[in-house]
Amino acid sequence: MEAMRVIVSMAVAWGKQEGACHYSSLLAFHHDWSYSCLLTIKRQPLEPEVCSQEDPKAESDNLYERYLDSHSVDKDPVIDLWNMKVMLFLIFSVAIALVATFVTYLPDYKMKEWAGGEAELQEAQSLPFIDSNYFHLSKIILPDDDN
Amino acid sequence: MLKILIPTFMLIPLTWWSKNPWLWINPTTHSLLISIFSIMLLYHNSDLGYYYNTAFSTDSLSGPLLVLSCWLLPLMMMASQSHLTKENSNRKKTYLTMLITLQLSLIMAFSSSELIMFYILFETTLIPTLIIITRWGNQTERLNAGLYFLFYTLMGSLPLLVALLFMHNNLGSLHILTTTMMPNTLNFSAPNSILWYACMIAFMVKMPLYGLHLWLPKAHVEAPIAGSMVLAAILLKLGGYGIMRITIFTEPITMHLSYPFIILSMWGMVMTSSICLRQTDLKSLIAYSSVSHMGLVIIAALMQSTLSFMGATTLMIAHGLTSSMLFCLANTNYERIHSRTMILARGLQTILPLMFAWWLLASLANLALPPTINLLGELTVIISSFSWSNFSIILLGLNTVITALYSLHMLTTSQRGKFTHHTYPIKPSFTREHILMALHLIPLLIISLNPKIILGITY
């Protein structure tokens, strides 16, 4: 019990920076194990001191406190609102619409439709679909074997 | 290509010369406009691709990945706005510059037509990512995470450099167009095996393969939201893209030497999915799920069949969007309760019902629900690996089941059930967060309607 009081009083003493008198009074405390030195320390009402060791910063800024319709882009309500409007316009009306249109109307991607058309032509002439020769052999005109 | 590169480069002066109220709006809006221009990279009318000049080319493999990385830059900027509010203006600008530099190196890496240039840019992407992880991460473990990330990738890519220089010496050129025409005669012998491993190990670390995956949970968890998004969505795909490009050179030895990696990948998929079921940390769960999905991509890329390449490309795009969306959702939790533990923020369906809708759609996409492209990719890989070996379906089917299990576990733990007393005073969802989720999901759904653009070079 006494040890607890000692600890508490030392905490109070170190917590309140009162100046030179406080340090010497602590020395006196140690010296004669009496509590009279404690009377020299000014009693201040104890303020609640919340000191978390891991997170000394204050709580994170609650954007909704200042501005109820916050879009969390900026602290200024006007910039926040207009930034969000611009972003939403650019994203949905410009980016996604243009990209989706581009991708939908890509002309004959990888020439699959052309290849299908060519295969149908070959089938109509009852030729094999693909030949190991790139050109028709009849279309290659070679010069004569003159020395 | 310059119409995308120069505006992206000019985003850096835009960031530094923006006044404070305009600091976030300017780069986000302009990067969104750049991503609209990048959509033109999706137009391919032949199998060869577009060769803009000797340095830059795009084809139907790199086009979708380029569009994905251009699309993600405005999303990353929007996601980072809230955790950077306390920083001073110069630090915010540095952060944005790191993102933009990373974007530049990614665009150049995916559009590079020569493999040495790809290698240099592959390494260049490490530096901004390392800075983002180690400087703006939230816990002290971020330093360890940055170290693991950097040195795992560097140890893997040093043999790749030696192998690329050796092959350049022998073949004369490492340009993608010319090497597809060259005869491949890398026969099965011990020195050639070492050359093959040297080529592959960098991409295996990047993917990551199961045994070399230790950097990924650390880096993904400790990175801030933009770091997590770019790591999960794009940087892992650099590995898959690299495998698909470099196996052009390494035929016919690949069919002999790929066995250990395919087996390790299959086993690793099941292992990491099972680890997901035991995770308490939300971001760690999503990170391990990334390893599991990338295991599928490794299997597909090493199997070298037409169908499997289609599945690999589809999975890369699908997983990029889904995983990035899940990290954004985890970040919305983290910003409210400042902890990544799953059970601390539970029962959110009653408190934030609209965010629950996004959680539901993201989890359903993650477990490859039809008709999303996640299912398209996974099913294509399962079909092609079944034709490679009938027994693989046991492991792949098991992986599908466990993927569904942990996705639903994540959803039910964080969303359903009774909320705790400390959860209900959290702030409601912001419009910015809803926009982020919508922008991840809407491309995913649009592509599901028309998946031919992401089916890759063998379509």
JSON list of C-alpha atoms in Angstrom, two decimals, chain A residues 12-133:
[
{"chain": "A", "resi": 12, "resn": "VAL", "atom": "CA", "xyz": [2.23, 12.80, -10.05]},
{"chain": "A", "resi": 13, "resn": "ALA", "atom": "CA", "xyz": [5.52, 14.53, -9.36]},
{"chain": "A", "resi": 14, "resn": "TRP", "atom": "CA", "xyz": [7.10, 13.68, -12.66]},
{"chain": "A", "resi": 15, "resn": "GLY", "atom": "CA", "xyz": [3.91, 14.37, -14.52]},
{"chain": "A", "resi": 16, "resn": "LYS", "atom": "CA", "xyz": [3.57, 17.89, -13.38]},
{"chain": "A", "resi": 17, "resn": "GLN", "atom": "CA", "xyz": [6.60, 19.89, -14.32]},
{"chain": "A", "resi": 18, "resn": "GLU", "atom": "CA", "xyz": [6.63, 22.42, -11.55]},
{"chain": "A", "resi": 19, "resn": "GLY", "atom": "CA", "xyz": [10.21, 23.50, -11.75]},
{"chain": "A", "resi": 20, "resn": "ALA", "atom": "CA", "xyz": [13.14, 23.20, -9.41]},
{"chain": "A", "resi": 21, "resn": "CYS", "atom": "CA", "xyz": [11.20, 22.86, -6.21]},
{"chain": "A", "resi": 22, "resn": "HIS", "atom": "CA", "xyz": [9.65, 19.62, -7.39]},
{"chain": "A", "resi": 23, "resn": "TYR", "atom": "CA", "xyz": [12.97, 17.92, -8.03]},
{"chain": "A", "resi": 24, "resn": "SER", "atom": "CA", "xyz": [14.47, 18.89, -4.71]},
{"chain": "A", "resi": 25, "resn": "SER", "atom": "CA", "xyz": [11.35, 17.82, -2.92]},
{"chain": "A", "resi": 26, "resn": "LEU", "atom": "CA", "xyz": [11.68, 14.41, -4.46]},
{"chain": "A", "resi": 27, "resn": "LEU", "atom": "CA", "xyz": [15.22, 14.17, -3.23]},
{"chain": "A", "resi": 28, "resn": "ALA", "atom": "CA", "xyz": [14.01, 15.10, 0.19]},
{"chain": "A", "resi": 29, "resn": "PHE", "atom": "CA", "xyz": [11.39, 12.39, -0.12]},
{"chain": "A", "resi": 30, "resn": "HIS", "atom": "CA", "xyz": [13.98, 9.79, -0.81]},
{"chain": "A", "resi": 31, "resn": "HIS", "atom": "CA", "xyz": [16.19, 11.00, 1.96]},
{"chain": "A", "resi": 32, "resn": "ASP", "atom": "CA", "xyz": [13.91, 10.90, 4.90]},
{"chain": "A", "resi": 33, "resn": "TRP", "atom": "CA", "xyz": [11.03, 8.76, 3.70]},
{"chain": "A", "resi": 34, "resn": "SER", "atom": "CA", "xyz": [8.53, 11.25, 4.85]},
{"chain": "A", "resi": 35, "resn": "TYR", "atom": "CA", "xyz": [5.57, 12.47, 2.96]},
{"chain": "A", "resi": 36, "resn": "SER", "atom": "CA", "xyz": [5.94, 16.09, 3.97]},
{"chain": "A", "resi": 37, "resn": "CYS", "atom": "CA", "xyz": [7.77, 16.96, 0.74]},
{"chain": "A", "resi": 38, "resn": "LEU", "atom": "CA", "xyz": [4.66, 16.11, -1.17]},
{"chain": "A", "resi": 39, "resn": "LEU", "atom": "CA", "xyz": [2.96, 19.11, 0.32]},
{"chain": "A", "resi": 40, "resn": "THR", "atom": "CA", "xyz": [5.40, 21.37, -1.51]},
{"chain": "A", "resi": 41, "resn": "ILE", "atom": "CA", "xyz": [4.22, 20.09, -4.90]},
{"chain": "A", "resi": 42, "resn": "LYS", "atom": "CA", "xyz": [1.35, 22.12, -6.19]},
{"chain": "A", "resi": 43, "resn": "ARG", "atom": "CA", "xyz": [-1.73, 20.06, -6.62]},
{"chain": "A", "resi": 44, "resn": "GLN", "atom": "CA", "xyz": [-3.21, 20.56, -10.02]},
{"chain": "A", "resi": 45, "resn": "PRO", "atom": "CA", "xyz": [-6.42, 18.86, -11.03]},
{"chain": "A", "resi": 46, "resn": "LEU", "atom": "CA", "xyz": [-5.42, 15.74, -12.89]},
{"chain": "A", "resi": 47, "resn": "GLU", "atom": "CA", "xyz": [-6.23, 16.01, -16.57]},
{"chain": "A", "resi": 48, "resn": "PRO", "atom": "CA", "xyz": [-7.03, 12.79, -18.31]},
{"chain": "A", "resi": 49, "resn": "GLU", "atom": "CA", "xyz": [-3.94, 11.96, -20.26]},
{"chain": "A", "resi": 50, "resn": "VAL", "atom": "CA", "xyz": [-4.60, 9.44, -22.95]},
{"chain": "A", "resi": 51, "resn": "CYS", "atom": "CA", "xyz": [-1.28, 8.45, -24.38]},
{"chain": "A", "resi": 52, "resn": "SER", "atom": "CA", "xyz": [-1.33, 5.38, -26.55]},
{"chain": "A", "resi": 53, "resn": "GLN", "atom": "CA", "xyz": [2.16, 4.22, -27.24]},
{"chain": "A", "resi": 54, "resn": "GLU", "atom": "CA", "xyz": [1.53, 2.95, -30.69]},
{"chain": "A", "resi": 55, "resn": "ASP", "atom": "CA", "xyz": [-0.46, 5.78, -32.20]},
{"chain": "A", "resi": 56, "resn": "PRO", "atom": "CA", "xyz": [0.59, 9.18, -30.86]},
{"chain": "A", "resi": 57, "resn": "LYS", "atom": "CA", "xyz": [-1.28, 11.02, -33.58]},
{"chain": "A", "resi": 58, "resn": "ALA", "atom": "CA", "xyz": [-4.81, 12.24, -33.11]},
{"chain": "A", "resi": 59, "resn": "GLU", "atom": "CA", "xyz": [-7.79, 10.34, -34.45]},
{"chain": "A", "resi": 60, "resn": "SER", "atom": "CA", "xyz": [-8.12, 10.28, -38.21]},
{"chain": "A", "resi": 61, "resn": "ASP", "atom": "CA", "xyz": [-10.02, 13.12, -39.68]},
{"chain": "A", "resi": 62, "resn": "ASN", "atom": "CA", "xyz": [-13.71, 12.33, -40.02]},
{"chain": "A", "resi": 63, "resn": "LEU", "atom": "CA", "xyz": [-14.66, 13.93, -43.29]},
{"chain": "A", "resi": 64, "resn": "TYR", "atom": "CA", "xyz": [-18.33, 13.52, -42.55]},
{"chain": "A", "resi": 65, "resn": "GLU", "atom": "CA", "xyz": [-18.06, 15.82, -39.52]},
{"chain": "A", "resi": 66, "resn": "ARG", "atom": "CA", "xyz": [-17.44, 18.91, -41.52]},
{"chain": "A", "resi": 67, "resn": "TYR", "atom": "CA", "xyz": [-19.51, 18.13, -44.53]},
{"chain": "A", "resi": 68, "resn": "LEU", "atom": "CA", "xyz": [-22.29, 15.59, -44.50]},
{"chain": "A", "resi": 69, "resn": "ASP", "atom": "CA", "xyz": [-22.26, 14.85, -48.21]},
{"chain": "A", "resi": 70, "resn": "SER", "atom": "CA", "xyz": [-18.55, 14.24, -48.34]},
{"chain": "A", "resi": 71, "resn": "HIS", "atom": "CA", "xyz": [-17.28, 12.30, -51.26]},
{"chain": "A", "resi": 72, "resn": "SER", "atom": "CA", "xyz": [-13.90, 11.87, -49.57]},
{"chain": "A", "resi": 73, "resn": "VAL", "atom": "CA", "xyz": [-11.99, 13.51, -52.36]},
{"chain": "A", "resi": 74, "resn": "ASP", "atom": "CA", "xyz": [-11.16, 16.83, -50.85]},
{"chain": "A", "resi": 75, "resn": "LYS", "atom": "CA", "xyz": [-11.83, 18.75, -47.66]},
{"chain": "A", "resi": 76, "resn": "ASP", "atom": "CA", "xyz": [-13.36, 21.75, -49.39]},
{"chain": "A", "resi": 77, "resn": "PRO", "atom": "CA", "xyz": [-17.01, 20.94, -50.12]},
{"chain": "A", "resi": 78, "resn": "VAL", "atom": "CA", "xyz": [-17.14, 22.79, -53.42]},
{"chain": "A", "resi": 79, "resn": "ILE", "atom": "CA", "xyz": [-13.99, 21.19, -54.82]},
{"chain": "A", "resi": 80, "resn": "ASP", "atom": "CA", "xyz": [-15.14, 17.82, -53.49]},
{"chain": "A", "resi": 81, "resn": "LEU", "atom": "CA", "xyz": [-18.49, 18.05, -55.22]},
{"chain": "A", "resi": 82, "resn": "TRP", "atom": "CA", "xyz": [-17.20, 19.32, -58.54]},
{"chain": "A", "resi": 83, "resn": "ASN", "atom": "CA", "xyz": [-14.28, 16.91, -58.58]},
{"chain": "A", "resi": 84, "resn": "MET", "atom": "CA", "xyz": [-16.66, 14.05, -58.05]},
{"chain": "A", "resi": 85, "resn": "LYS", "atom": "CA", "xyz": [-18.96, 15.31, -60.79]},
{"chain": "A", "resi": 86, "resn": "VAL", "atom": "CA", "xyz": [-16.07, 15.62, -63.23]},
{"chain": "A", "resi": 87, "resn": "MET", "atom": "CA", "xyz": [-14.75, 12.18, -62.29]},
{"chain": "A", "resi": 88, "resn": "LEU", "atom": "CA", "xyz": [-18.13, 10.53, -62.64]},
{"chain": "A", "resi": 89, "resn": "PHE", "atom": "CA", "xyz": [-18.71, 12.15, -66.01]},
{"chain": "A", "resi": 90, "resn": "LEU", "atom": "CA", "xyz": [-15.29, 11.23, -67.34]},
{"chain": "A", "resi": 91, "resn": "ILE", "atom": "CA", "xyz": [-15.49, 7.72, -66.05]},
{"chain": "A", "resi": 92, "resn": "PHE", "atom": "CA", "xyz": [-18.98, 6.65, -67.00]},
{"chain": "A", "resi": 93, "resn": "SER", "atom": "CA", "xyz": [-20.01, 8.90, -69.83]},
{"chain": "A", "resi": 94, "resn": "VAL", "atom": "CA", "xyz": [-16.64, 9.12, -71.52]},
{"chain": "A", "resi": 95, "resn": "ALA", "atom": "CA", "xyz": [-14.37, 6.27, -70.57]},
{"chain": "A", "resi": 96, "resn": "ILE", "atom": "CA", "xyz": [-16.70, 3.33, -70.17]},
{"chain": "A", "resi": 97, "resn": "ALA", "atom": "CA", "xyz": [-19.02, 4.35, -72.99]},
{"chain": "A", "resi": 98, "resn": "LEU", "atom": "CA", "xyz": [-16.19, 4.95, -75.46]},
{"chain": "A", "resi": 99, "resn": "VAL", "atom": "CA", "xyz": [-14.29, 1.84, -74.43]},
{"chain": "A", "resi": 100, "resn": "ALA", "atom": "CA", "xyz": [-17.36, -0.37, -74.59]},
{"chain": "A", "resi": 101, "resn": "THR", "atom": "CA", "xyz": [-18.31, 1.00, -78.01]},
{"chain": "A", "resi": 102, "resn": "PHE", "atom": "CA", "xyz": [-14.77, 0.54, -79.32]},
{"chain": "A", "resi": 103, "resn": "VAL", "atom": "CA", "xyz": [-14.57, -3.03, -78.11]},
{"chain": "A", "resi": 104, "resn": "THR", "atom": "CA", "xyz": [-18.03, -3.93, -79.39]},
{"chain": "A", "resi": 105, "resn": "TYR", "atom": "CA", "xyz": [-17.49, -2.61, -82.89]},
{"chain": "A", "resi": 106, "resn": "LEU", "atom": "CA", "xyz": [-13.93, -3.86, -83.44]},
{"chain": "A", "resi": 107, "resn": "PRO", "atom": "CA", "xyz": [-13.84, -4.76, -87.13]},
{"chain": "A", "resi": 108, "resn": "ASP", "atom": "CA", "xyz": [-13.25, -8.44, -87.76]},
{"chain": "A", "resi": 109, "resn": "TYR", "atom": "CA", "xyz": [-10.95, -9.12, -84.85]},
{"chain": "A", "resi": 110, "resn": "LYS", "atom": "CA", "xyz": [-8.05, -11.38, -85.89]},
{"chain": "A", "resi": 111, "resn": "MET", "atom": "CA", "xyz": [-9.71, -11.78, -89.30]},
{"chain": "A", "resi": 112, "resn": "LYS", "atom": "CA", "xyz": [-11.85, -14.67, -88.18]},
{"chain": "A", "resi": 113, "resn": "GLU", "atom": "CA", "xyz": [-14.84, -13.65, -90.29]},
{"chain": "A", "resi": 114, "resn": "TRP", "atom": "CA", "xyz": [-12.65, -13.20, -93.35]},
{"chain": "A", "resi": 115, "resn": "ALA", "atom": "CA", "xyz": [-11.15, -16.63, -92.76]},
{"chain": "A", "resi": 116, "resn": "GLY", "atom": "CA", "xyz": [-14.64, -18.10, -92.49]},
{"chain": "A", "resi": 117, "resn": "GLY", "atom": "CA", "xyz": [-15.63, -16.40, -95.74]},
{"chain": "A", "resi": 118, "resn": "GLU", "atom": "CA", "xyz": [-12.55, -17.79, -97.47]},
{"chain": "A", "resi": 119, "resn": "ALA", "atom": "CA", "xyz": [-13.32, -21.27, -96.16]},
{"chain": "A", "resi": 120, "resn": "GLU", "atom": "CA", "xyz": [-16.85, -21.02, -97.55]},
{"chain": "A", "resi": 121, "resn": "LEU", "atom": "CA", "xyz": [-15.45, -19.98, -100.95]},
{"chain": "A", "resi": 122, "resn": "GLN", "atom": "CA", "xyz": [-13.17, -22.99, -100.95]},
{"chain": "A", "resi": 123, "resn": "GLU", "atom": "CA", "xyz": [-16.01, -25.24, -99.92]},
{"chain": "A", "resi": 124, "resn": "ALA", "atom": "CA", "xyz": [-18.12, -23.89, -102.78]},
{"chain": "A", "resi": 125, "resn": "GLN", "atom": "CA", "xyz": [-15.40, -24.83, -105.22]},
{"chain": "A", "resi": 126, "resn": "SER", "atom": "CA", "xyz": [-15.02, -28.12, -103.31]},
{"chain": "A", "resi": 127, "resn": "LEU", "atom": "CA", "xyz": [-11.37, -27.48, -102.64]},
{"chain": "A", "resi": 128, "resn": "PRO", "atom": "CA", "xyz": [-9.71, -28.32, -99.32]},
{"chain": "A", "resi": 129, "resn": "PHE", "atom": "CA", "xyz": [-9.99, -25.53, -96.78]},
{"chain": "A", "resi": 130, "resn": "ILE", "atom": "CA", "xyz": [-6.32, -24.86, -96.47]},
{"chain": "A", "resi": 131, "resn": "ASP", "atom": "CA", "xyz": [-3.43, -25.91, -98.58]},
{"chain": "A", "resi": 132, "resn": "SER", "atom": "CA", "xyz": [0.17, -26.29, -97.54]},
{"chain": "A", "resi": 133, "resn": "ASN", "atom": "CA", "xyz": [1.10, -24.02, -100.41]}
]
